[in-house]
mmCIF file of C-alpha atoms and ligand atoms in Angstrom:
data_model
loop_
_atom_site.group_PDB
_atom_site.id
_atom_site.type_symbol
_atom_site.label_atom_id
_atom_site.label_comp_id
_atom_site.label_asym_id
_atom_site.label_seq_id
_atom_site.Cartn_x
_atom_site.Cartn_y
_atom_site.Cartn_z
ATOM 1 C CA MET F 1 6.550 -24.701 14.523
ATOM 2 C CA ASP F 2 9.060 -21.976 15.323
ATOM 3 C CA PRO F 3 7.411 -18.700 14.176
ATOM 4 C CA ARG F 4 10.793 -17.372 13.003
ATOM 5 C CA ALA F 5 11.076 -20.316 10.608
ATOM 6 C CA ASP F 6 7.608 -19.497 9.259
ATOM 7 C CA ILE F 7 8.635 -15.869 8.712
ATOM 8 C CA ALA F 8 11.862 -16.879 6.957
ATOM 9 C CA LYS F 9 9.943 -19.292 4.714
ATOM 10 C CA ALA F 10 7.349 -16.629 3.885
ATOM 11 C CA ALA F 11 10.053 -14.045 3.083
ATOM 12 C CA ALA F 12 11.740 -16.563 0.769
ATOM 13 C CA ALA F 13 8.420 -17.218 -1.000
ATOM 14 C CA LEU F 14 7.969 -13.462 -1.516
ATOM 15 C CA ARG F 15 11.496 -13.170 -2.949
ATOM 16 C CA ALA F 16 10.605 -15.990 -5.349
ATOM 17 C CA GLY F 17 7.605 -13.983 -6.593
ATOM 18 C CA GLU F 18 4.993 -15.963 -4.631
ATOM 19 C CA LEU F 19 2.097 -14.627 -2.552
ATOM 20 C CA VAL F 20 1.782 -14.781 1.247
ATOM 21 C CA ILE F 21 -1.278 -14.330 3.477
ATOM 22 C CA LEU F 22 -0.254 -12.031 6.296
ATOM 23 C CA PRO F 23 -2.006 -10.776 9.426
ATOM 24 C CA THR F 24 -2.153 -7.058 10.166
ATOM 25 C CA GLU F 25 -3.839 -5.220 13.029
ATOM 26 C CA THR F 26 -6.642 -4.164 10.625
ATOM 27 C CA VAL F 27 -7.456 -7.143 8.367
ATOM 28 C CA TYR F 28 -5.536 -10.021 6.753
ATOM 29 C CA GLY F 29 -3.670 -9.089 3.570
ATOM 30 C CA LEU F 30 -2.501 -10.995 0.481
ATOM 31 C CA ALA F 31 1.113 -9.864 0.163
ATOM 32 C CA ALA F 32 3.513 -9.679 -2.775
ATOM 33 C CA ASP F 33 6.840 -7.982 -3.559
ATOM 34 C CA ALA F 34 5.742 -4.442 -4.507
ATOM 35 C CA GLY F 35 8.531 -4.161 -7.088
ATOM 36 C CA ASP F 36 7.729 -7.416 -8.904
ATOM 37 C CA ALA F 37 5.020 -6.816 -11.525
ATOM 38 C CA ARG F 38 4.496 -10.550 -12.132
ATOM 39 C CA ALA F 39 3.891 -11.155 -8.433
ATOM 40 C CA VAL F 40 1.560 -8.137 -8.259
ATOM 41 C CA ALA F 41 -0.363 -9.481 -11.255
ATOM 42 C CA LYS F 42 -0.946 -12.702 -9.279
ATOM 43 C CA VAL F 43 -2.508 -10.632 -6.485
ATOM 44 C CA TYR F 44 -4.974 -8.976 -8.851
ATOM 45 C CA ALA F 45 -5.798 -12.359 -10.374
ATOM 46 C CA ALA F 46 -6.325 -14.034 -6.970
ATOM 47 C CA LYS F 47 -8.650 -11.238 -5.864
ATOM 48 C CA GLY F 48 -10.404 -10.891 -9.209
ATOM 49 C CA ARG F 49 -9.638 -7.204 -8.761
ATOM 50 C CA PRO F 50 -9.781 -4.642 -11.572
ATOM 51 C CA ALA F 51 -6.190 -3.604 -12.259
ATOM 52 C CA PHE F 52 -7.064 0.090 -12.091
ATOM 53 C CA ASN F 53 -7.475 -0.247 -8.316
ATOM 54 C CA PRO F 54 -4.079 0.596 -6.811
ATOM 55 C CA LEU F 55 -2.574 -1.273 -3.840
ATOM 56 C CA ILE F 56 -1.018 -0.135 -0.560
ATOM 57 C CA ALA F 57 2.770 -0.524 -0.195
ATOM 58 C CA HIS F 58 3.444 -1.780 3.335
ATOM 59 C CA VAL F 59 6.784 -0.849 4.903
ATOM 60 C CA ALA F 60 8.667 -1.714 8.086
ATOM 61 C CA ASP F 61 9.353 1.882 9.106
ATOM 62 C CA ILE F 62 9.248 5.578 8.200
ATOM 63 C CA ALA F 63 12.759 5.480 6.722
ATOM 64 C CA THR F 64 11.662 2.912 4.118
ATOM 65 C CA ALA F 65 8.500 4.908 3.398
ATOM 66 C CA ARG F 66 10.571 8.064 2.777
ATOM 67 C CA ARG F 67 12.623 6.196 0.180
ATOM 68 C CA ILE F 68 9.577 5.278 -1.908
ATOM 69 C CA ALA F 69 7.319 8.332 -1.386
ATOM 70 C CA SER F 70 7.823 12.114 -1.106
ATOM 71 C CA PHE F 71 7.029 13.139 2.444
ATOM 72 C CA ASP F 72 5.888 16.670 3.258
ATOM 73 C CA ALA F 73 5.464 18.159 6.750
ATOM 74 C CA ARG F 74 1.915 16.791 7.080
ATOM 75 C CA ALA F 75 3.043 13.283 6.164
ATOM 76 C CA GLU F 76 5.907 13.502 8.661
ATOM 77 C CA THR F 77 3.507 14.572 11.414
ATOM 78 C CA LEU F 78 1.002 11.812 10.736
ATOM 79 C CA ALA F 79 3.621 9.094 10.346
ATOM 80 C CA ALA F 80 5.449 10.159 13.507
ATOM 81 C CA ARG F 81 2.251 10.072 15.551
ATOM 82 C CA VAL F 82 0.354 7.110 14.107
ATOM 83 C CA TRP F 83 2.894 4.662 12.637
ATOM 84 C CA PRO F 84 3.249 1.844 13.036
ATOM 85 C CA GLY F 85 -0.526 1.761 12.806
ATOM 86 C CA PRO F 86 -3.724 1.724 10.752
ATOM 87 C CA LEU F 87 -3.183 4.841 8.624
ATOM 88 C CA THR F 88 -2.332 4.883 4.893
ATOM 89 C CA LEU F 89 -0.864 7.980 3.232
ATOM 90 C CA VAL F 90 -1.192 8.664 -0.508
ATOM 91 C CA LEU F 91 1.860 10.651 -1.579
ATOM 92 C CA PRO F 92 3.836 11.398 -4.769
ATOM 93 C CA ILE F 93 5.906 8.353 -5.794
ATOM 94 C CA ALA F 94 9.658 8.777 -5.272
ATOM 95 C CA ASP F 95 11.008 5.392 -6.410
ATOM 96 C CA GLU F 96 9.030 3.960 -9.324
ATOM 97 C CA ALA F 97 10.947 0.674 -9.278
ATOM 98 C CA ALA F 98 10.269 -0.086 -5.603
ATOM 99 C CA VAL F 99 6.495 -0.027 -6.179
ATOM 100 C CA CYS F 100 5.869 -1.103 -9.768
ATOM 101 C CA ASP F 101 3.440 0.612 -12.153
ATOM 102 C CA LEU F 102 0.928 -2.209 -11.883
ATOM 103 C CA ALA F 103 0.808 -1.903 -8.072
ATOM 104 C CA ARG F 104 0.125 1.831 -8.449
ATOM 105 C CA ALA F 105 -2.329 1.244 -11.320
ATOM 106 C CA GLY F 106 -0.149 3.559 -13.378
ATOM 107 C CA LEU F 107 -0.596 6.548 -11.036
ATOM 108 C CA ASP F 108 2.275 8.874 -10.144
ATOM 109 C CA THR F 109 1.272 8.518 -6.503
ATOM 110 C CA VAL F 110 1.709 5.697 -4.000
ATOM 111 C CA ALA F 111 -0.206 4.593 -0.909
ATOM 112 C CA VAL F 112 2.105 3.678 2.001
ATOM 113 C CA ARG F 113 1.510 2.318 5.472
ATOM 114 C CA ALA F 114 3.640 0.836 8.261
ATOM 115 C CA PRO F 115 1.444 -1.806 9.951
ATOM 116 C CA ALA F 116 1.627 -2.401 13.714
ATOM 117 C CA HIS F 117 1.022 -6.162 13.878
ATOM 118 C CA PRO F 118 4.205 -7.892 15.141
ATOM 119 C CA VAL F 119 3.946 -10.674 12.529
ATOM 120 C CA ALA F 120 3.550 -8.150 9.699
ATOM 121 C CA ARG F 121 6.506 -6.173 11.053
ATOM 122 C CA ALA F 122 8.656 -9.284 11.347
ATOM 123 C CA LEU F 123 7.861 -10.288 7.761
ATOM 124 C CA LEU F 124 8.554 -6.782 6.414
ATOM 125 C CA GLU F 125 11.896 -6.734 8.233
ATOM 126 C CA ALA F 126 12.836 -10.196 7.002
ATOM 127 C CA PHE F 127 11.827 -9.321 3.428
ATOM 128 C CA GLY F 128 13.622 -5.982 3.525
ATOM 129 C CA GLY F 129 11.443 -3.962 1.132
ATOM 130 C CA PRO F 130 7.882 -2.785 0.476
ATOM 131 C CA LEU F 131 5.092 -5.363 0.156
ATOM 132 C CA VAL F 132 1.752 -4.687 -1.460
ATOM 133 C CA ALA F 133 -0.998 -6.284 0.608
ATOM 134 C CA PRO F 134 -4.619 -5.684 -0.312
ATOM 135 C CA SER F 135 -7.178 -7.243 1.989
ATOM 136 C CA ALA F 136 -7.076 -11.002 1.330
ATOM 137 C CA ASN F 137 -10.733 -11.256 0.222
ATOM 138 C CA ARG F 138 -11.860 -11.778 -3.345
ATOM 139 C CA SER F 139 -12.842 -8.433 -4.833
ATOM 140 C CA GLY F 140 -16.141 -7.039 -3.550
ATOM 141 C CA ARG F 141 -16.377 -9.399 -0.533
ATOM 142 C CA PRO F 142 -15.970 -8.709 3.194
ATOM 143 C CA SER F 143 -12.343 -8.409 4.314
ATOM 144 C CA PRO F 144 -10.970 -11.399 6.288
ATOM 145 C CA THR F 145 -10.257 -10.815 9.981
ATOM 146 C CA THR F 146 -9.116 -14.363 10.784
ATOM 147 C CA LEU F 147 -6.643 -16.704 9.107
ATOM 148 C CA ALA F 148 -9.483 -19.151 8.350
ATOM 149 C CA ALA F 149 -11.498 -16.480 6.518
ATOM 150 C CA ALA F 150 -8.400 -15.379 4.569
ATOM 151 C CA LEU F 151 -7.627 -18.974 3.536
ATOM 152 C CA GLU F 152 -11.223 -19.456 2.433
ATOM 153 C CA GLU F 153 -11.033 -16.341 0.226
ATOM 154 C CA THR F 154 -7.620 -16.440 -1.441
ATOM 155 C CA GLY F 155 -5.698 -19.267 0.256
ATOM 156 C CA ALA F 156 -5.418 -21.243 -2.969
ATOM 157 C CA ALA F 157 -3.254 -18.494 -4.483
ATOM 158 C CA ALA F 158 -0.825 -18.199 -1.556
ATOM 159 C CA ALA F 159 2.434 -20.130 -1.139
ATOM 160 C CA ALA F 160 2.456 -19.467 2.612
ATOM 161 C CA ALA F 161 0.071 -18.153 5.245
ATOM 162 C CA LEU F 162 1.019 -16.628 8.601
ATOM 163 C CA ASP F 163 -1.312 -16.852 11.599
ATOM 164 C CA GLY F 164 -1.562 -13.696 13.690
ATOM 165 C CA GLY F 165 -4.795 -14.519 15.472
ATOM 166 C CA PRO F 166 -8.010 -12.526 15.007
ATOM 167 C CA CYS F 167 -7.349 -8.937 13.860
ATOM 168 C CA ALA F 168 -7.549 -6.522 16.802
ATOM 169 C CA ILE F 169 -9.140 -3.689 14.796
ATOM 170 C CA GLY F 170 -11.120 -5.539 12.130
ATOM 171 C CA LEU F 171 -11.572 -2.558 9.762
ATOM 172 C CA GLU F 172 -9.133 -1.406 7.086
ATOM 173 C CA SER F 173 -6.738 1.474 7.566
ATOM 174 C CA THR F 174 -7.834 5.068 7.076
ATOM 175 C CA VAL F 175 -6.588 6.375 3.693
ATOM 176 C CA ILE F 176 -5.555 10.042 3.516
ATOM 177 C CA ALA F 177 -4.311 11.685 0.294
ATOM 178 C CA LEU F 178 -1.715 14.411 0.832
ATOM 179 C CA LEU F 179 -1.381 15.599 -2.761
ATOM 180 C CA ASP F 180 -2.958 19.042 -2.420
ATOM 181 C CA GLU F 181 -5.344 19.701 0.437
ATOM 182 C CA PRO F 182 -5.594 16.673 2.728
ATOM 183 C CA ARG F 183 -8.445 14.383 1.657
ATOM 184 C CA LEU F 184 -10.126 11.476 3.380
ATOM 185 C CA LEU F 185 -10.237 8.775 0.682
ATOM 186 C CA ARG F 186 -11.396 5.966 2.980
ATOM 187 C CA PRO F 187 -12.639 6.327 6.564
ATOM 188 C CA GLY F 188 -11.032 3.646 8.704
ATOM 189 C CA ALA F 189 -9.474 2.610 11.948
ATOM 190 C CA VAL F 190 -8.003 6.051 12.708
ATOM 191 C CA THR F 191 -10.920 8.462 13.047
ATOM 192 C CA ARG F 192 -11.395 11.702 11.124
ATOM 193 C CA ALA F 193 -11.161 13.609 14.432
ATOM 194 C CA GLU F 194 -7.799 11.994 15.264
ATOM 195 C CA VAL F 195 -6.342 12.986 11.875
ATOM 196 C CA GLU F 196 -7.830 16.497 11.947
ATOM 197 C CA ALA F 197 -6.357 17.089 15.414
ATOM 198 C CA LEU F 198 -2.911 16.530 13.876
ATOM 199 C CA ILE F 199 -3.085 18.222 10.446
ATOM 200 C CA GLY F 200 -6.294 20.258 10.327
ATOM 201 C CA PRO F 201 -9.527 19.862 8.353
ATOM 202 C CA LEU F 202 -9.933 17.027 5.819
ATOM 203 C CA SER F 203 -11.677 17.554 2.490
ATOM 204 C CA GLU F 204 -13.930 14.919 0.998
ATOM 205 C CA ALA F 205 -12.663 12.539 -1.665
ATOM 206 C CA GLU F 206 -14.823 13.483 -4.679
ATOM 207 C CA ALA F 207 -11.920 14.416 -6.905
ATOM 208 C CA ASP F 208 -10.157 11.122 -6.175
ATOM 209 C CA ALA F 209 -13.223 8.915 -5.840
ATOM 210 C CA ARG F 210 -12.528 7.200 -9.118
ATOM 211 C CA ARG F 211 -9.185 6.016 -7.816
ATOM 212 C CA SER F 212 -10.487 4.448 -4.628
ATOM 213 C CA PRO F 213 -11.989 0.986 -5.030
ATOM 214 C CA GLY F 214 -13.189 1.240 -1.439
ATOM 215 C CA ARG F 215 -15.596 3.749 -2.990
ATOM 216 C CA LEU F 216 -17.117 1.406 -5.559
ATOM 217 C CA ALA F 217 -20.663 0.080 -5.112
ATOM 218 C CA ARG F 218 -21.007 -3.465 -3.714
ATOM 219 C CA HIS F 219 -17.732 -3.596 -1.858
ATOM 220 C CA TYR F 220 -17.269 -5.642 1.341
ATOM 221 C CA ALA F 221 -20.505 -7.419 0.399
ATOM 222 C CA PRO F 222 -21.907 -10.717 1.716
ATOM 223 C CA ASP F 223 -24.100 -12.772 -0.630
ATOM 224 C CA LEU F 224 -27.345 -11.978 1.245
ATOM 225 C CA PRO F 225 -28.880 -8.510 0.815
ATOM 226 C CA LEU F 226 -28.385 -6.067 3.701
ATOM 227 C CA ARG F 227 -31.067 -3.794 5.170
ATOM 228 C CA LEU F 228 -29.467 -0.967 7.159
ATOM 229 C CA ASN F 229 -30.729 1.145 10.083
ATOM 230 C CA ALA F 230 -33.294 -1.532 10.940
ATOM 231 C CA GLU F 231 -35.170 -1.375 14.250
ATOM 232 C CA ALA F 232 -35.802 -5.121 14.275
ATOM 233 C CA PRO F 233 -35.497 -8.102 11.915
ATOM 234 C CA ARG F 234 -38.409 -8.957 9.621
ATOM 235 C CA ALA F 235 -39.480 -12.526 8.874
ATOM 236 C CA GLY F 236 -36.619 -14.380 7.178
ATOM 237 C CA GLU F 237 -33.927 -11.848 8.129
ATOM 238 C CA VAL F 238 -30.857 -12.558 10.257
ATOM 239 C CA TRP F 239 -30.299 -9.849 12.843
ATOM 240 C CA LEU F 240 -27.036 -7.945 13.220
ATOM 241 C CA GLY F 241 -27.631 -5.873 16.335
ATOM 242 C CA PHE F 242 -25.737 -3.141 18.135
ATOM 243 C CA GLY F 243 -26.133 -2.191 21.796
ATOM 244 C CA PRO F 244 -29.426 -2.894 23.540
ATOM 245 C CA LEU F 245 -31.443 -3.208 20.296
ATOM 246 C CA GLY F 246 -32.251 -6.875 20.688
ATOM 247 C CA GLY F 247 -33.312 -9.706 18.453
ATOM 248 C CA THR F 248 -31.909 -13.174 18.087
ATOM 249 C CA GLY F 249 -28.911 -13.468 15.819
ATOM 250 C CA PHE F 250 -25.691 -11.514 16.226
ATOM 251 C CA ASN F 251 -24.797 -8.400 18.201
ATOM 252 C CA LEU F 252 -21.781 -6.356 17.037
ATOM 253 C CA SER F 253 -21.429 -5.014 20.573
ATOM 254 C CA PRO F 254 -24.060 -5.571 23.281
ATOM 255 C CA ASP F 255 -22.453 -2.705 25.263
ATOM 256 C CA GLY F 256 -22.625 -0.344 22.290
ATOM 257 C CA ASP F 257 -18.812 -0.131 22.006
ATOM 258 C CA LEU F 258 -17.765 0.990 18.484
ATOM 259 C CA ALA F 259 -14.265 -0.538 18.680
ATOM 260 C CA GLU F 260 -15.773 -3.914 19.572
ATOM 261 C CA ALA F 261 -18.323 -3.533 16.753
ATOM 262 C CA ALA F 262 -15.545 -2.755 14.247
ATOM 263 C CA ALA F 263 -13.573 -5.812 15.334
ATOM 264 C CA ASN F 264 -16.650 -8.041 14.914
ATOM 265 C CA LEU F 265 -18.098 -6.474 11.749
ATOM 266 C CA PHE F 266 -16.645 -8.586 8.926
ATOM 267 C CA ALA F 267 -16.626 -11.860 10.881
ATOM 268 C CA TYR F 268 -20.299 -11.415 11.811
ATOM 269 C CA LEU F 269 -21.237 -10.434 8.240
ATOM 270 C CA ARG F 270 -19.644 -13.691 7.100
ATOM 271 C CA ALA F 271 -21.366 -15.701 9.820
ATOM 272 C CA ALA F 272 -24.762 -14.080 9.173
ATOM 273 C CA ASP F 273 -24.307 -14.779 5.485
ATOM 274 C CA ARG F 274 -24.062 -18.509 6.283
ATOM 275 C CA SER F 275 -27.333 -18.634 8.270
ATOM 276 C CA GLN F 276 -29.499 -21.492 7.028
ATOM 277 C CA GLY F 277 -32.582 -20.391 5.110
ATOM 278 C CA ALA F 278 -32.077 -16.658 5.659
ATOM 279 C CA ALA F 279 -33.312 -14.279 2.962
ATOM 280 C CA GLY F 280 -31.435 -11.188 4.143
ATOM 281 C CA ILE F 281 -29.478 -9.491 6.926
ATOM 282 C CA ALA F 282 -31.007 -6.613 8.936
ATOM 283 C CA VAL F 283 -28.504 -4.308 10.632
ATOM 284 C CA ALA F 284 -29.243 -2.039 13.605
ATOM 285 C CA PRO F 285 -28.337 1.670 13.359
ATOM 286 C CA ILE F 286 -24.702 2.442 14.248
ATOM 287 C CA PRO F 287 -23.954 5.905 15.692
ATOM 288 C CA HIS F 288 -22.083 8.011 13.130
ATOM 289 C CA GLU F 289 -19.310 9.201 15.430
ATOM 290 C CA GLY F 290 -15.653 8.178 15.834
ATOM 291 C CA LEU F 291 -15.156 4.673 14.404
ATOM 292 C CA GLY F 292 -18.877 4.664 13.509
ATOM 293 C CA GLU F 293 -18.040 6.662 10.345
ATOM 294 C CA ALA F 294 -15.877 3.805 9.030
ATOM 295 C CA ILE F 295 -18.337 1.099 10.147
ATOM 296 C CA ASN F 296 -21.224 2.885 8.396
ATOM 297 C CA ASP F 297 -19.061 3.380 5.281
ATOM 298 C CA ARG F 298 -18.420 -0.393 5.063
ATOM 299 C CA LEU F 299 -22.084 -1.203 5.751
ATOM 300 C CA ARG F 300 -23.335 1.179 3.043
ATOM 301 C CA ARG F 301 -20.948 -0.356 0.524
ATOM 302 C CA ALA F 302 -21.822 -3.888 1.639
ATOM 303 C CA ALA F 303 -25.465 -2.937 1.012
ATOM 304 C CA GLY F 304 -24.573 -1.643 -2.447
ATOM 305 C CA PHE F 305 -24.968 2.081 -1.865
ATOM 306 C CA VAL F 306 -22.137 4.282 -3.086
ATOM 307 C CA GLY F 307 -21.270 6.945 -0.529
HETATM 308 O O1 TXA Y 401 -5.878 -1.986 6.469
HETATM 309 C C1 TXA Y 401 -5.506 -2.010 5.293
HETATM 310 O O2 TXA Y 401 -5.206 -1.000 4.664
HETATM 311 C C2 TXA Y 401 -5.424 -3.403 4.627
HETATM 312 C C3 TXA Y 401 -4.317 -4.195 5.320
HETATM 313 C C4 TXA Y 401 -4.094 -5.537 4.705
HETATM 314 O O3 TXA Y 401 -3.138 -3.441 5.375
HETATM 315 N N1 TXA Y 401 -5.174 -3.271 3.223
HETATM 316 C C5 TXA Y 401 -6.115 -2.787 2.382
HETATM 317 O O4 TXA Y 401 -5.718 -2.720 1.071
HETATM 318 O O5 TXA Y 401 -7.234 -2.427 2.733
HETATM 319 P P1 TXA Y 401 -6.724 -2.548 -0.133
HETATM 320 O O6 TXA Y 401 -5.907 -2.786 -1.349
HETATM 321 O O7 TXA Y 401 -7.913 -3.438 0.066
HETATM 322 O O8 TXA Y 401 -7.164 -1.046 -0.103
HETATM 323 C C6 TXA Y 401 -6.317 -0.047 -0.671
HETATM 324 C C7 TXA Y 401 -6.983 1.300 -0.608
HETATM 325 C C8 TXA Y 401 -8.043 1.419 -1.659
HETATM 326 O O9 TXA Y 401 -9.155 2.176 -1.184
HETATM 327 C C9 TXA Y 401 -7.285 2.154 -2.775
HETATM 328 O O10 TXA Y 401 -8.114 2.834 -3.662
HETATM 329 C C10 TXA Y 401 -6.436 3.087 -1.982
HETATM 330 O O11 TXA Y 401 -6.026 2.313 -0.868
HETATM 331 N N2 TXA Y 401 -5.251 3.498 -2.764
HETATM 332 C C11 TXA Y 401 -4.122 2.794 -2.991
HETATM 333 N N3 TXA Y 401 -3.258 3.493 -3.744
HETATM 334 C C12 TXA Y 401 -3.845 4.667 -4.009
HETATM 335 C C13 TXA Y 401 -3.462 5.839 -4.750
HETATM 336 N N4 TXA Y 401 -2.279 5.912 -5.356
HETATM 337 N N5 TXA Y 401 -4.341 6.869 -4.814
HETATM 338 C C14 TXA Y 401 -5.546 6.784 -4.182
HETATM 339 N N6 TXA Y 401 -5.969 5.712 -3.465
HETATM 340 C C15 TXA Y 401 -5.127 4.678 -3.381
HETATM 341 MG MG1 MG Y 402 -10.055 -4.358 0.379
#
């Protein structure tokens, strides 16, 4: 089918208050019109997500973002350098109607991001306004990085689904709050070092932790229990390796490449979870540098430890 026809159909569904599964460069999202509270309510229902967890408003470009959020110099710098791309900025809300109260969980702030995936960009342009798009998993489960995984999670709630292939990054966007001092609310695809090189040191998220569902226990979790920093699998465990640490099962990156490991993380967690007769998943240590910070964050939460 002509992809432009798919995009037009999906944009029409969004205008009618329906949900659409959309690919981004990070993970697949479940999109709705950010200004339509009834549509946003369907997103929370499809995910089984507590309504106090706010959503990200996705936009086509910086100009649209400036209309809905108050940009300061730090936001301008980050957006100019990283967008379109896997970085979300939490800023004071400027247009309360464009991103409804329910999408913001009643906060006077809004999370905005301009995604880089060409299909996401085409849909945002065709729709012509901000779209909320949480990861298309049911709440607490690993984020989908393929259309098939997204359909399995929340496909029943979507009126349309766009295929963008496997997600190139595979980990959610980095979330930075720029309300007072810059804070890292969620480590992600853009590393701490990359952000700090542009706007200086990042504080930790303590003060905002309550607001960030990515910071709840048992997030991104498969059904099987996870054992982290394992040297080798024990009897009954499926192995999720990294680099030369061997074992039969899965290897996030045999060459020890963190970008490859990030791209494989959620798909391999899902696959390991389906292993016949397994009692648990043992995961090799991942170096805590660069993208490793975000990978370890997701693994700790998948294992049920709050960071
Ligand atoms: O990569 C991504 O960001 C993906 C793709 C689909 O774009 N989306 C995604 O959305 O991960 P979601 O809803 O699963 O995660 C939203 C994150 C949460 O950690 C949430 O707490 C935070 O953004 N967030 C949203 N609005 C916020 C606000 N006003 N203040 C603080 N945190 C906020
Ligand atoms: Mg999520």
